[in-house]
mmCIF file of C-alpha atoms and ligand atoms in Angstrom:
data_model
loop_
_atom_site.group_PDB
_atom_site.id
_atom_site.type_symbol
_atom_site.label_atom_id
_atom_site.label_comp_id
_atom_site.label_asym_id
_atom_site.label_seq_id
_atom_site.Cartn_x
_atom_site.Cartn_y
_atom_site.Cartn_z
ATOM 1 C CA UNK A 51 0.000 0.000 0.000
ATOM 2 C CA UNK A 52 1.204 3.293 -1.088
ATOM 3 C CA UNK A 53 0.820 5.066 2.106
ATOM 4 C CA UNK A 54 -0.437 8.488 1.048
ATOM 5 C CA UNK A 55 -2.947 6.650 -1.321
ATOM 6 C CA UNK A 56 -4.249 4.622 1.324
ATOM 7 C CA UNK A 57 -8.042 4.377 1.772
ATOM 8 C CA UNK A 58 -9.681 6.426 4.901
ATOM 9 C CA UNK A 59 -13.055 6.311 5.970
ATOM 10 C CA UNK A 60 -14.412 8.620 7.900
ATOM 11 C CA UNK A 61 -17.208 7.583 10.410
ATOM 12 C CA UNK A 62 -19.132 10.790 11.587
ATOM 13 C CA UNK A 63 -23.149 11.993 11.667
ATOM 14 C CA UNK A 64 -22.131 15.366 11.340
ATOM 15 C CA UNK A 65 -21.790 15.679 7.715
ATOM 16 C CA UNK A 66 -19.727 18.974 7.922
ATOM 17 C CA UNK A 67 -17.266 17.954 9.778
ATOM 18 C CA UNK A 68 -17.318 14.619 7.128
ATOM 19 C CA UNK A 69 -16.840 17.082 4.428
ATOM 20 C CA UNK A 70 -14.120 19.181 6.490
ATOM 21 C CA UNK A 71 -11.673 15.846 6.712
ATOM 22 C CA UNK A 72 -12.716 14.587 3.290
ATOM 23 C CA UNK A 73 -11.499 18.091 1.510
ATOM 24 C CA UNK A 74 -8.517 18.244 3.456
ATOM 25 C CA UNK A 75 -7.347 14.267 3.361
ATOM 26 C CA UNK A 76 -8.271 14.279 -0.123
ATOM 27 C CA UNK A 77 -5.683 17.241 -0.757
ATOM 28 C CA UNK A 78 -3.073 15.064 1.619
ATOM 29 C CA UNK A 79 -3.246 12.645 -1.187
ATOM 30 C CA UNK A 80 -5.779 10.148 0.468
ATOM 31 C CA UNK A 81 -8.872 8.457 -0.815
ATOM 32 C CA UNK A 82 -11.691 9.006 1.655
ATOM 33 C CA UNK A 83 -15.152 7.695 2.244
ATOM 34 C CA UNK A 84 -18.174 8.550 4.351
ATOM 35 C CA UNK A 85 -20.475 6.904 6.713
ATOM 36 C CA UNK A 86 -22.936 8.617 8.752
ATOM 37 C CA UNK A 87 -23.083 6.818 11.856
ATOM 38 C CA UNK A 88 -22.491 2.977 12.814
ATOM 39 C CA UNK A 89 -23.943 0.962 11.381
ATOM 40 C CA UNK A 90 -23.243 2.181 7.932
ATOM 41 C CA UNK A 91 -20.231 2.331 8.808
ATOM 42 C CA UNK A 92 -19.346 -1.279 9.693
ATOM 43 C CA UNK A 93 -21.235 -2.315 6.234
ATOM 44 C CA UNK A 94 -18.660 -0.554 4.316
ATOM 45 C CA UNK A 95 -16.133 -2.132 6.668
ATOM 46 C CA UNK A 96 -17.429 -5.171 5.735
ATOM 47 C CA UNK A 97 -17.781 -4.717 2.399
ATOM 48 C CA UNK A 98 -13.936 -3.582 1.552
ATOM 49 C CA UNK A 99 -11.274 -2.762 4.387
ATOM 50 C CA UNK A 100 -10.256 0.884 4.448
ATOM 51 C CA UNK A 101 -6.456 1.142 5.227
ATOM 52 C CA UNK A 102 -7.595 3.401 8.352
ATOM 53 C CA UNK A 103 -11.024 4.782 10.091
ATOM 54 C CA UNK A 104 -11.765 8.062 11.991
ATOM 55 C CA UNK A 105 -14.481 7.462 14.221
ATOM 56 C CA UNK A 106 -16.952 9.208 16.314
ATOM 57 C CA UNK A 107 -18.001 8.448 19.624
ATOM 58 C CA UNK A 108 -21.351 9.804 19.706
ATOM 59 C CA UNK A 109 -23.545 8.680 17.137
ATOM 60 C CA UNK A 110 -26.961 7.381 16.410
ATOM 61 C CA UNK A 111 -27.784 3.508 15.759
ATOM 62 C CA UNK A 112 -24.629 2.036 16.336
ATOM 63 C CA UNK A 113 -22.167 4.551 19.005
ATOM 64 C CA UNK A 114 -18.400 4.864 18.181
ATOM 65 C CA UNK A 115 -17.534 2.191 21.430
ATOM 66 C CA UNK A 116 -19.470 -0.315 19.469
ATOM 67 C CA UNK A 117 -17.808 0.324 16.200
ATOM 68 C CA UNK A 118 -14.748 -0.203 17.863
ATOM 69 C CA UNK A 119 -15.343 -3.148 19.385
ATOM 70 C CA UNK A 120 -16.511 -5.011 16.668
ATOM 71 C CA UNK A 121 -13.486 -3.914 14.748
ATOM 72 C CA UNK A 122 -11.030 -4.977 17.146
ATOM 73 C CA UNK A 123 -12.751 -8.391 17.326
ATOM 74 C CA UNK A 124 -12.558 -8.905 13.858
ATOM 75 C CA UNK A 125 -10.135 -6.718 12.353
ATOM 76 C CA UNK A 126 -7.717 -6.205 14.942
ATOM 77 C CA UNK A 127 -4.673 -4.795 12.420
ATOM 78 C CA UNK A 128 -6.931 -1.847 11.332
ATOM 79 C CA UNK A 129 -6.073 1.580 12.841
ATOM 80 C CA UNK A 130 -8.861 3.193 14.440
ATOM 81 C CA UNK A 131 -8.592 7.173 15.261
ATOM 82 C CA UNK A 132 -10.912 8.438 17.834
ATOM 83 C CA UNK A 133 -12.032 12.041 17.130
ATOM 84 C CA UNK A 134 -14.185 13.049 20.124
ATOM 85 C CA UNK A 135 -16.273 15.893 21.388
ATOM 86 C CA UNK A 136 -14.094 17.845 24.214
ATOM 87 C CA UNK A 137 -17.119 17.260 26.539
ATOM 88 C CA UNK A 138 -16.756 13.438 25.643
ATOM 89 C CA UNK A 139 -12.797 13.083 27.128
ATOM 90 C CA UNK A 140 -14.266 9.965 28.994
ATOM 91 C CA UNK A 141 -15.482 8.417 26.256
ATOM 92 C CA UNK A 142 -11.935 8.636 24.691
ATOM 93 C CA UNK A 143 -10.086 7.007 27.165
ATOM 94 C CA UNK A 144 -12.802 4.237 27.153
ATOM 95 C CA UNK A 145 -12.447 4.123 23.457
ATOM 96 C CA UNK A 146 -8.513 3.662 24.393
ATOM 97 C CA UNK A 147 -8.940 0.875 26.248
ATOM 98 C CA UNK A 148 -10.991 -0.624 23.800
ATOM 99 C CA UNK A 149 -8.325 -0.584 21.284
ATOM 100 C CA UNK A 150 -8.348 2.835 19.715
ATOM 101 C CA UNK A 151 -5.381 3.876 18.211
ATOM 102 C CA UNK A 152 -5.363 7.090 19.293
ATOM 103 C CA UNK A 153 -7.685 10.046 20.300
ATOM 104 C CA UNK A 154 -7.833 13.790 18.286
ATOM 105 C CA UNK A 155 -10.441 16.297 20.231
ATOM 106 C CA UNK A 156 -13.134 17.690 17.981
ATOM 107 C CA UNK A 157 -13.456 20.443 16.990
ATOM 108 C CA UNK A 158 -9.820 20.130 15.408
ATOM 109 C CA UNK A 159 -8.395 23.023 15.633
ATOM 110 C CA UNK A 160 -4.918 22.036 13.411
ATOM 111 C CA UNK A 161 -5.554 20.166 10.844
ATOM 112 C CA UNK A 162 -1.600 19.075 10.471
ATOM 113 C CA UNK A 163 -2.288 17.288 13.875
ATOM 114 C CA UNK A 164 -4.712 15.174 12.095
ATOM 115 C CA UNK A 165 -2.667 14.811 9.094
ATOM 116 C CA UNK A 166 0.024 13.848 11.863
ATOM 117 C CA UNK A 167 -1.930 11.237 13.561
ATOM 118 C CA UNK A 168 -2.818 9.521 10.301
ATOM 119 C CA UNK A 169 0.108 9.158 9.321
ATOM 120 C CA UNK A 170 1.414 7.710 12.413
ATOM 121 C CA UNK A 171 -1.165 5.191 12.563
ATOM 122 C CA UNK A 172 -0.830 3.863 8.895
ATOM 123 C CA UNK A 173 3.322 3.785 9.756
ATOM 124 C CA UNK A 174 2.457 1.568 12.517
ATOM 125 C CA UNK A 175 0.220 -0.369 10.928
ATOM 126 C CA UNK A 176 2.843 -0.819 8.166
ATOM 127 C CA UNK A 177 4.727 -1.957 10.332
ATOM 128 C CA UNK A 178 2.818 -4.259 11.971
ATOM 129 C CA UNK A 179 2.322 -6.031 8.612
ATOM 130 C CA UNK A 180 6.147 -5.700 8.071
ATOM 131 C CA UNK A 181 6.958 -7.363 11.280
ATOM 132 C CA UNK A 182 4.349 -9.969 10.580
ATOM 133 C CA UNK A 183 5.657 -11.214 7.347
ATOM 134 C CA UNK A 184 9.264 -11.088 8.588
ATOM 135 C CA UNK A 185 8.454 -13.563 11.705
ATOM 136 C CA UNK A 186 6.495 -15.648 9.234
ATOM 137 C CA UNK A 187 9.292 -16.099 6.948
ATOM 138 C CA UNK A 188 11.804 -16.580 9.780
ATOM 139 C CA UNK A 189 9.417 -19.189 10.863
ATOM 140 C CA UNK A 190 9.631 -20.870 7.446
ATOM 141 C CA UNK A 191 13.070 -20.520 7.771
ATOM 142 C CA UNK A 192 13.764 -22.195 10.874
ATOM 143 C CA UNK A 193 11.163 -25.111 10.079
ATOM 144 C CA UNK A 194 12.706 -25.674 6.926
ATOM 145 C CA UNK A 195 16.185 -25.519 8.885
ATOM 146 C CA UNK A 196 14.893 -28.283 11.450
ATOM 147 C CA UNK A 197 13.154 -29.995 8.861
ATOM 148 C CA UNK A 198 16.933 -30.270 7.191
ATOM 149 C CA UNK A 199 18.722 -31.018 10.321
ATOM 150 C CA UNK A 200 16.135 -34.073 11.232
ATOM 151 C CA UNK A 201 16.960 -35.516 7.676
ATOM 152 C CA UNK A 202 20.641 -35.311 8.310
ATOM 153 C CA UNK A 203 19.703 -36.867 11.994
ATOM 154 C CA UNK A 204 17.832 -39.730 10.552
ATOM 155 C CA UNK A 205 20.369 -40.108 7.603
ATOM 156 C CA UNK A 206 22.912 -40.509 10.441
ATOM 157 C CA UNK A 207 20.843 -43.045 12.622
ATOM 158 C CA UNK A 208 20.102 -45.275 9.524
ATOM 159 C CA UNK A 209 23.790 -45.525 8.501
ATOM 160 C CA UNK A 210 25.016 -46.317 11.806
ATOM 161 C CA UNK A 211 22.148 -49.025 12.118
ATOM 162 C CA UNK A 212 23.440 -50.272 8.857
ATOM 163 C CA UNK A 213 27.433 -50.259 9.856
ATOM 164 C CA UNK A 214 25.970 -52.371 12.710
ATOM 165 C CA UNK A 215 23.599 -54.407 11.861
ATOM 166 C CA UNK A 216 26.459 -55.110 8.652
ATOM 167 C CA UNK A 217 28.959 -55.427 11.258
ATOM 168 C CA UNK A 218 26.757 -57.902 13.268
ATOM 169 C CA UNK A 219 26.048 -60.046 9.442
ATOM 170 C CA UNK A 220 29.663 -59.893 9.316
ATOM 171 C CA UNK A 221 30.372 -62.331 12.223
ATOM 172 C CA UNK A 222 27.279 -64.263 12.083
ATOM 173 C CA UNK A 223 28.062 -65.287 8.365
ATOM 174 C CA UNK A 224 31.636 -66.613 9.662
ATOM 175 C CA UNK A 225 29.523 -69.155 11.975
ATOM 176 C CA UNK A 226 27.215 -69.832 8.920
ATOM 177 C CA UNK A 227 24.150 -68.434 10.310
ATOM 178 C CA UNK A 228 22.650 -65.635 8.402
ATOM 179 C CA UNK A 229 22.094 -62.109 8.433
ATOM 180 C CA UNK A 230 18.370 -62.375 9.566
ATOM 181 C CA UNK A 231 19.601 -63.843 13.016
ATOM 182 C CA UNK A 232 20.695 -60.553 14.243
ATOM 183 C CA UNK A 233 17.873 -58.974 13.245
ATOM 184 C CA UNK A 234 15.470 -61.550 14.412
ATOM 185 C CA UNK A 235 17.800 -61.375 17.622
ATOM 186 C CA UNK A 236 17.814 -57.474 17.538
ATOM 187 C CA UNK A 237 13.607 -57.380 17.089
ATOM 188 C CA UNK A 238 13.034 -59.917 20.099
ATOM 189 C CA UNK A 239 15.501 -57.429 22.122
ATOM 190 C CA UNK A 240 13.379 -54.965 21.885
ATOM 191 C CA UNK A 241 10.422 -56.511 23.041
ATOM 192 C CA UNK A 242 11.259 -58.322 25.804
ATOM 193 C CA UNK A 243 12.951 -54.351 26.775
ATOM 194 C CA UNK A 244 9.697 -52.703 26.063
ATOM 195 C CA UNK A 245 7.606 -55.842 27.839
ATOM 196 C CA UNK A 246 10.138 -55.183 30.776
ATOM 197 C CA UNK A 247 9.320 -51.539 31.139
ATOM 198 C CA UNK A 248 12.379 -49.673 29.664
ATOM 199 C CA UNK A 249 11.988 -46.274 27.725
ATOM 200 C CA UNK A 250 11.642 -46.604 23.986
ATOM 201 C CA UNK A 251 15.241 -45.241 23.711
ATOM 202 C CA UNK A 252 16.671 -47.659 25.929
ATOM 203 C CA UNK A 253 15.071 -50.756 24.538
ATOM 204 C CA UNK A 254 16.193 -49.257 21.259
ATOM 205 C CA UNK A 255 20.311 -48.805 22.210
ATOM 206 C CA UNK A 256 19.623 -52.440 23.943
ATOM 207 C CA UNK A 257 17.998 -53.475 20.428
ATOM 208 C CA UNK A 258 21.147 -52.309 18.477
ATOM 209 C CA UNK A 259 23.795 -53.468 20.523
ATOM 210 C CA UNK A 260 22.548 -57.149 20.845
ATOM 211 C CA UNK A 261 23.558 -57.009 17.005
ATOM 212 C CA UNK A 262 26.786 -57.226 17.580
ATOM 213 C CA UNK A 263 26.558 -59.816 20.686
ATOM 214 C CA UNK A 264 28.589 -62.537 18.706
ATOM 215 C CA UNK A 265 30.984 -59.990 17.018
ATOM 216 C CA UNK A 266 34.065 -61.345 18.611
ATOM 217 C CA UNK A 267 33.746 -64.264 16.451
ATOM 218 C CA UNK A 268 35.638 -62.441 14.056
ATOM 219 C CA UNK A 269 38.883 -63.074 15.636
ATOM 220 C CA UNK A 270 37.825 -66.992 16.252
ATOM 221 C CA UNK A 271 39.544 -69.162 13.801
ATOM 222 C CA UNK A 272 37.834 -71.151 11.208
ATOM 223 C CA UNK A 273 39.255 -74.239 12.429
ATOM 224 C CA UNK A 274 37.743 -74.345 15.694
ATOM 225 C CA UNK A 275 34.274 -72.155 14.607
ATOM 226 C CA UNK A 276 33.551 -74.496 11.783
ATOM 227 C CA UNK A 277 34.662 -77.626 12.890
ATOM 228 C CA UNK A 278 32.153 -79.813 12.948
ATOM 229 C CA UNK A 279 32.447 -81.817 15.551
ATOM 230 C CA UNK A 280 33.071 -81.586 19.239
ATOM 231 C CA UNK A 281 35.604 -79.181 20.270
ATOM 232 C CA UNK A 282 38.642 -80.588 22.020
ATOM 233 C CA UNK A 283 38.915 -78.388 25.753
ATOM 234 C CA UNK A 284 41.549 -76.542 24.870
ATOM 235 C CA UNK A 285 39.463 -75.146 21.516
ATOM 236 C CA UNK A 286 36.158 -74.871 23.474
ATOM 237 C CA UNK A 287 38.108 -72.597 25.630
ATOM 238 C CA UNK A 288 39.834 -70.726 22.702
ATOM 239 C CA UNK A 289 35.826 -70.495 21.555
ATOM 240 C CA UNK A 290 34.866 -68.908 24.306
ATOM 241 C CA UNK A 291 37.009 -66.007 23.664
ATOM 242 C CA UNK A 292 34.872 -64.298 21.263
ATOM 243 C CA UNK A 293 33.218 -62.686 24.829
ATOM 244 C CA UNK A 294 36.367 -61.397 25.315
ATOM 245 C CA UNK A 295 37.288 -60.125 21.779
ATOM 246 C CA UNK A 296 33.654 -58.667 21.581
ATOM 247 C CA UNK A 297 34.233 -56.800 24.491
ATOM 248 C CA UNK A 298 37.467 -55.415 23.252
ATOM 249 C CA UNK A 299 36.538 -54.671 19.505
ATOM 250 C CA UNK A 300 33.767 -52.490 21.323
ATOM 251 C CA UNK A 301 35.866 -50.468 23.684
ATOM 252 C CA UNK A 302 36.381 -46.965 22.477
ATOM 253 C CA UNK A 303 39.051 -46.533 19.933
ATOM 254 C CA UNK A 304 42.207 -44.683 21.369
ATOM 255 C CA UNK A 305 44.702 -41.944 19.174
ATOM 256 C CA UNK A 306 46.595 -44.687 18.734
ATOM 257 C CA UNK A 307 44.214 -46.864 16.371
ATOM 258 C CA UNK A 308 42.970 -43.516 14.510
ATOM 259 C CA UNK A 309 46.476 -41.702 13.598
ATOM 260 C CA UNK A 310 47.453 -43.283 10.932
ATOM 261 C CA UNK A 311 43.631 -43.014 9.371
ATOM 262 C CA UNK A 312 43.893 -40.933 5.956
ATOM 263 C CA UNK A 313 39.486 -40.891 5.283
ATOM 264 C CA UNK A 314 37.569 -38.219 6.411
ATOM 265 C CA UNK A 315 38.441 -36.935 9.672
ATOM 266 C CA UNK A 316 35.902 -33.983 10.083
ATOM 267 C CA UNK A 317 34.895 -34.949 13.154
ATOM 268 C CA UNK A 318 36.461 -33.722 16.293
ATOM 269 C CA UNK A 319 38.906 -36.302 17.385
ATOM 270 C CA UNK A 320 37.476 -36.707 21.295
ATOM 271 C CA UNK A 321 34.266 -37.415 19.653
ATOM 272 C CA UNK A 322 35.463 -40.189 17.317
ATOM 273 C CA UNK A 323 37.261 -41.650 20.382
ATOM 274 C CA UNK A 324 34.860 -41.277 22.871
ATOM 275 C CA UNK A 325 32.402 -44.103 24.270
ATOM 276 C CA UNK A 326 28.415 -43.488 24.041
ATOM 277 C CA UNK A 327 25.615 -45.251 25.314
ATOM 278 C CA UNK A 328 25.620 -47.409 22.428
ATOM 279 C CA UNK A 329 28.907 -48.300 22.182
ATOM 280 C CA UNK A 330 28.801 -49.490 25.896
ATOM 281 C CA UNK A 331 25.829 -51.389 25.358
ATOM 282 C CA UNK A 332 27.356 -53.447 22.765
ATOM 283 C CA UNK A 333 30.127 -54.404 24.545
ATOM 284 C CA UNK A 334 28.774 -55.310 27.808
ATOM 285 C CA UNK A 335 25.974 -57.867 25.291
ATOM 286 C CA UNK A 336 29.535 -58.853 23.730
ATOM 287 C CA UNK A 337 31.320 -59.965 26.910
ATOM 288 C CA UNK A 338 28.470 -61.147 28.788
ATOM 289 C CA UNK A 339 25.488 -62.731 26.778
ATOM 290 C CA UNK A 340 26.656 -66.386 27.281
ATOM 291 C CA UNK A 341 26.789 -65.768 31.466
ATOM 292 C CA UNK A 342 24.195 -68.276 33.140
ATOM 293 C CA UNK A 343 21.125 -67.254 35.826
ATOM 294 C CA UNK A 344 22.716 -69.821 37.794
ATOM 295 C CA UNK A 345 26.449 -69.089 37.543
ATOM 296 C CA UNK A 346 27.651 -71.777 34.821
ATOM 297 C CA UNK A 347 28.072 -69.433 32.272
ATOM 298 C CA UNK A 348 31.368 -67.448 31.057
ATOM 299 C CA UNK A 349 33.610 -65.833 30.696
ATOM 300 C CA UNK A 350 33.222 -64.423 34.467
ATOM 301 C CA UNK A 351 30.750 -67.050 35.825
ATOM 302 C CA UNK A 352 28.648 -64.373 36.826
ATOM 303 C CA UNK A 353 25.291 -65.030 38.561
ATOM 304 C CA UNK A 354 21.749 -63.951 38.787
ATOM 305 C CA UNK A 355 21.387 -59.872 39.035
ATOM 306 C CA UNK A 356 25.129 -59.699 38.694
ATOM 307 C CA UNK A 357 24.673 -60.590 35.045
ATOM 308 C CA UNK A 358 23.705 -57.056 33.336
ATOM 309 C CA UNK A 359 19.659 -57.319 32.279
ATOM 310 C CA UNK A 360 20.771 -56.429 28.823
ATOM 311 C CA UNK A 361 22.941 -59.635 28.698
ATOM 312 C CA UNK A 362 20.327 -61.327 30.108
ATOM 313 C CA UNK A 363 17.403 -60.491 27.681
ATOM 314 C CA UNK A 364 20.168 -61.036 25.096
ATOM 315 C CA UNK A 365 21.164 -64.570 26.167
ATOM 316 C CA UNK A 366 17.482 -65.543 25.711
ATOM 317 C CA UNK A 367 16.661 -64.583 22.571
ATOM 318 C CA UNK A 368 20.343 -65.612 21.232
ATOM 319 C CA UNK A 369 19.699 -69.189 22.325
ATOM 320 C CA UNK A 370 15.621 -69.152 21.337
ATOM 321 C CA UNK A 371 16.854 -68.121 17.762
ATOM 322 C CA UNK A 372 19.879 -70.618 17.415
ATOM 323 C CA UNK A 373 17.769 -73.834 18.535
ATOM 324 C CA UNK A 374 14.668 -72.733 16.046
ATOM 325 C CA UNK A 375 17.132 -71.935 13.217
ATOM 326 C CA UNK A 376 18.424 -74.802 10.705
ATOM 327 C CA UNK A 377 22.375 -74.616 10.994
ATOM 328 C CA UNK A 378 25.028 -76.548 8.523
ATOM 329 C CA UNK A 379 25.606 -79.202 11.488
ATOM 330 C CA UNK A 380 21.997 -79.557 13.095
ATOM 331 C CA UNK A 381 18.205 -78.788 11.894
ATOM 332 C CA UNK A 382 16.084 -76.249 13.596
ATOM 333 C CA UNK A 383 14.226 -77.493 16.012
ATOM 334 C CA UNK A 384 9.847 -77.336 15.826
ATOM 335 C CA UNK A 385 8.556 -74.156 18.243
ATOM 336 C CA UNK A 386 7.059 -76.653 20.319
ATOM 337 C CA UNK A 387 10.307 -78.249 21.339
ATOM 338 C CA UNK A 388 11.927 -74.656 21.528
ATOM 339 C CA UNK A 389 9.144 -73.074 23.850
ATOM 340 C CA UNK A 390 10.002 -76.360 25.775
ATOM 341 C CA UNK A 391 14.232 -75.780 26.529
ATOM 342 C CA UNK A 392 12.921 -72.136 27.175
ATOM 343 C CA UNK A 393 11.035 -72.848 29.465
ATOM 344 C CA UNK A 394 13.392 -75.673 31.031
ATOM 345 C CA UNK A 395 16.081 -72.778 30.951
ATOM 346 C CA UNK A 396 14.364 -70.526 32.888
ATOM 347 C CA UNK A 397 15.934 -70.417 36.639
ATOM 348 C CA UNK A 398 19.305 -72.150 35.622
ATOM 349 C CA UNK A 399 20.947 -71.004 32.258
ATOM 350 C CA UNK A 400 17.949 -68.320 31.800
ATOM 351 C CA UNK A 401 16.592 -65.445 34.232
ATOM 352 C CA UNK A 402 13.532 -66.549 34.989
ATOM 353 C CA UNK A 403 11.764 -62.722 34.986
ATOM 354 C CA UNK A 404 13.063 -62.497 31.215
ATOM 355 C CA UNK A 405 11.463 -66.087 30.774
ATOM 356 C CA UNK A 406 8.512 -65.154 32.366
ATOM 357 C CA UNK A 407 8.102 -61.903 30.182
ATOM 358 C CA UNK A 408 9.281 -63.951 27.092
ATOM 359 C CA UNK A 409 6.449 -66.337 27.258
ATOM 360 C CA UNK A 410 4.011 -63.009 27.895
ATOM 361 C CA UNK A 411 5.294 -61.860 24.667
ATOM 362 C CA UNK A 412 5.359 -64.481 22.530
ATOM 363 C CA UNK A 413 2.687 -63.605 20.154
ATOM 364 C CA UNK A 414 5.156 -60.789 19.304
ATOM 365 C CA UNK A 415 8.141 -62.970 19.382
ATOM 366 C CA UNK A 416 6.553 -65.774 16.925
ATOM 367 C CA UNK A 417 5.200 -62.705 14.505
ATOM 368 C CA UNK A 418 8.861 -61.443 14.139
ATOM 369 C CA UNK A 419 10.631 -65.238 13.695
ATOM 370 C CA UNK A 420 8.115 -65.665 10.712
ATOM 371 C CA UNK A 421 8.642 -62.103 9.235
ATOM 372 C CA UNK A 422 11.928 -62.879 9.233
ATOM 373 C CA UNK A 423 12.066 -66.199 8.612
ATOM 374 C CA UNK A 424 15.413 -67.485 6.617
HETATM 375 FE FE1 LIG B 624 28.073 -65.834 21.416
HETATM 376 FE FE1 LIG B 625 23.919 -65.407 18.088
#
């Protein structure tokens, strides 16, 4: 809006005093219109917004207080100038209150301070609209900013749950069991977690890390993790190393193992080396998910409560998944005979609360093993 174009209407039943601001707000450069009281006045209002209105107080029909009420109600960006009988001056600071934009005493004895208080309004009203747009579009700005930043999040997440759920393939394919068993094992995690009570984001760094439970089977040799038959002892205790190598694959990297790295290196270098809550996870799943409820485990014998819960939930789904799967050197066994060592685990090799919630949840369990079935 070209300011001294703008559109004024005046609202007044004297029709003099009309005329009087018409002539001169006309010669200021300013389209003007007339209403003489009210209620005509709100119809044109209605009909097509004027840019600014000088109102009366003291009309017939509908008074200057109600015009100025309604307009605030439902037009609450349009200036309204009061211009008020001196014997009215209550009226005016009523009409304040109400929202006017600001008072002129009639008869006006200076036209420039009317000229001056239209002008002031419509600046402020410009300005309104300015400021308006500008928060709107810094709005935009910031939601498209967050939007950006949560794609870059989630692009993040999804690659390090593929480096890990890769990694986790990785060592599961060197025992001949397939990719699906982590996942199966990393789904059932979850569940039991959730079933158990713990917060979506726990049950979901408890999901991820079981992933890598068997990971230290990487530095197992193929000798003694295919052989086929029974292992000798000494190679059952070489076996049972993978806890061990798990646990140390997983422990944060130090400046040693990253100096000589020539890839991309933007990130700071205490963050590359530092631990998280993930990276913890994993490895305490990695050193302890073969430990035993009743102490027979490995590789510190650990018993009961001792064993971390996350090992725990781990060590049943592991060994739920490995008897129901079909392996080079044995067939999967049928879910009846699983449910049946699961439940015959429970209180020696198994906790019997995770037992107890795994049977609760075995609708869930059962709908995951034949999603992803092998
Ligand atoms: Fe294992
Ligand atoms: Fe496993």
């Amino acid at each position: 809006m070209n300011q001294k174009s703008a559109a004024i209407l005046t609202i007044d039943d004297e029709s003099l005093i009309r005329q009087s601001f018409r002539f001169y707000l006309e010669d200021c450069g300013y389209q003007v219109q007339e209403a003489e009281n009210g209620r005509v006045g709100l119809g044109m209002i209605r009909k097509s917004l004027p840019d600014l209105v000088l109102l009366d107080l003291r009309m017939p029909e509908i008074d200057g207080l109600d015009v100025l009420q309604e307009v605030n109600e439902k037009y609450p960006d349009l200036p309204i100038i009061v211009i008020s009988g001196t014997g009215f001056i209550g009226d005016a600071v009523e009409a304040m209150k109400r929202g006017a934009w600001s008072y002129l005493l009639k008869p006006i004895a200076d036209f420039n301070a009317l000229r001056y208080a239209v002008e002031q309004a419509l600046e402020k009203a410009r300005l309104i609209v300015e400021n308006r747009n500008y928060r709107k579009k810094l709005e935009e700005k910031v939601r498209l900013r967050a939007q950006a930043l949560e794609r870059s999040n989630q692009l993040l997440r999804d690659t390090r749950m593929q480096v890990i759920l890769r990694l986790g393939k990785a060592s599961e394919f060197r025992d001949k069991a397939t990719g699906r068993h982590v996942i199966r094992v990393s789904c059932y995690t979850k569940i039991l977690a959730n079933c158990m009570g713990f917060s979506e984001e726990d049950a979901d760094v408890m999901a991820l890390g079981s992933a890598l439970h068997d990971v230290g089977k990487i530095g197992i040799s193929d000798s003694i993790l295919l052989k086929p038959g029974k292992l000798s002892p000494e190679e059952w205790k070489e076996m049972q190393k993978h806890c061990l190598f798990g646990r140390d694959l997983l422990t944060p990297l130090s400046i040693e193992d990253v100096e000589g790295f020539t890839g991309d290196m933007s990130g700071s270098l205490e963050g590359i080396i530092s631990d998280s809550d993930l990276l913890q996870m994993s490895r305490i799943i990695a050193y302890s998910h073969h430990e035993h409820w009743d102490g027979s485990g490995y590789p510190e014998g650990l018993k009961g409560d001792d064993i971390p819960v996350a090992a725990r939930i781990v060590t049943a789904v592991d060994i739920y998944d490995a008897i129901g799967s079909k392996r080079p050197y044995k067939e999967a066994f049928s879910e009846e005979k699983c449910l049946q060592i699961m439940h015959e685990a429970s209180g020696t090799i198994l906790d019997p609360a995770v037992v107890k919630t795994f049977f609760d949840s075995l609708d869930l369990l059962q709908q995951i093993k034949a999603k992803w079935a092998d």
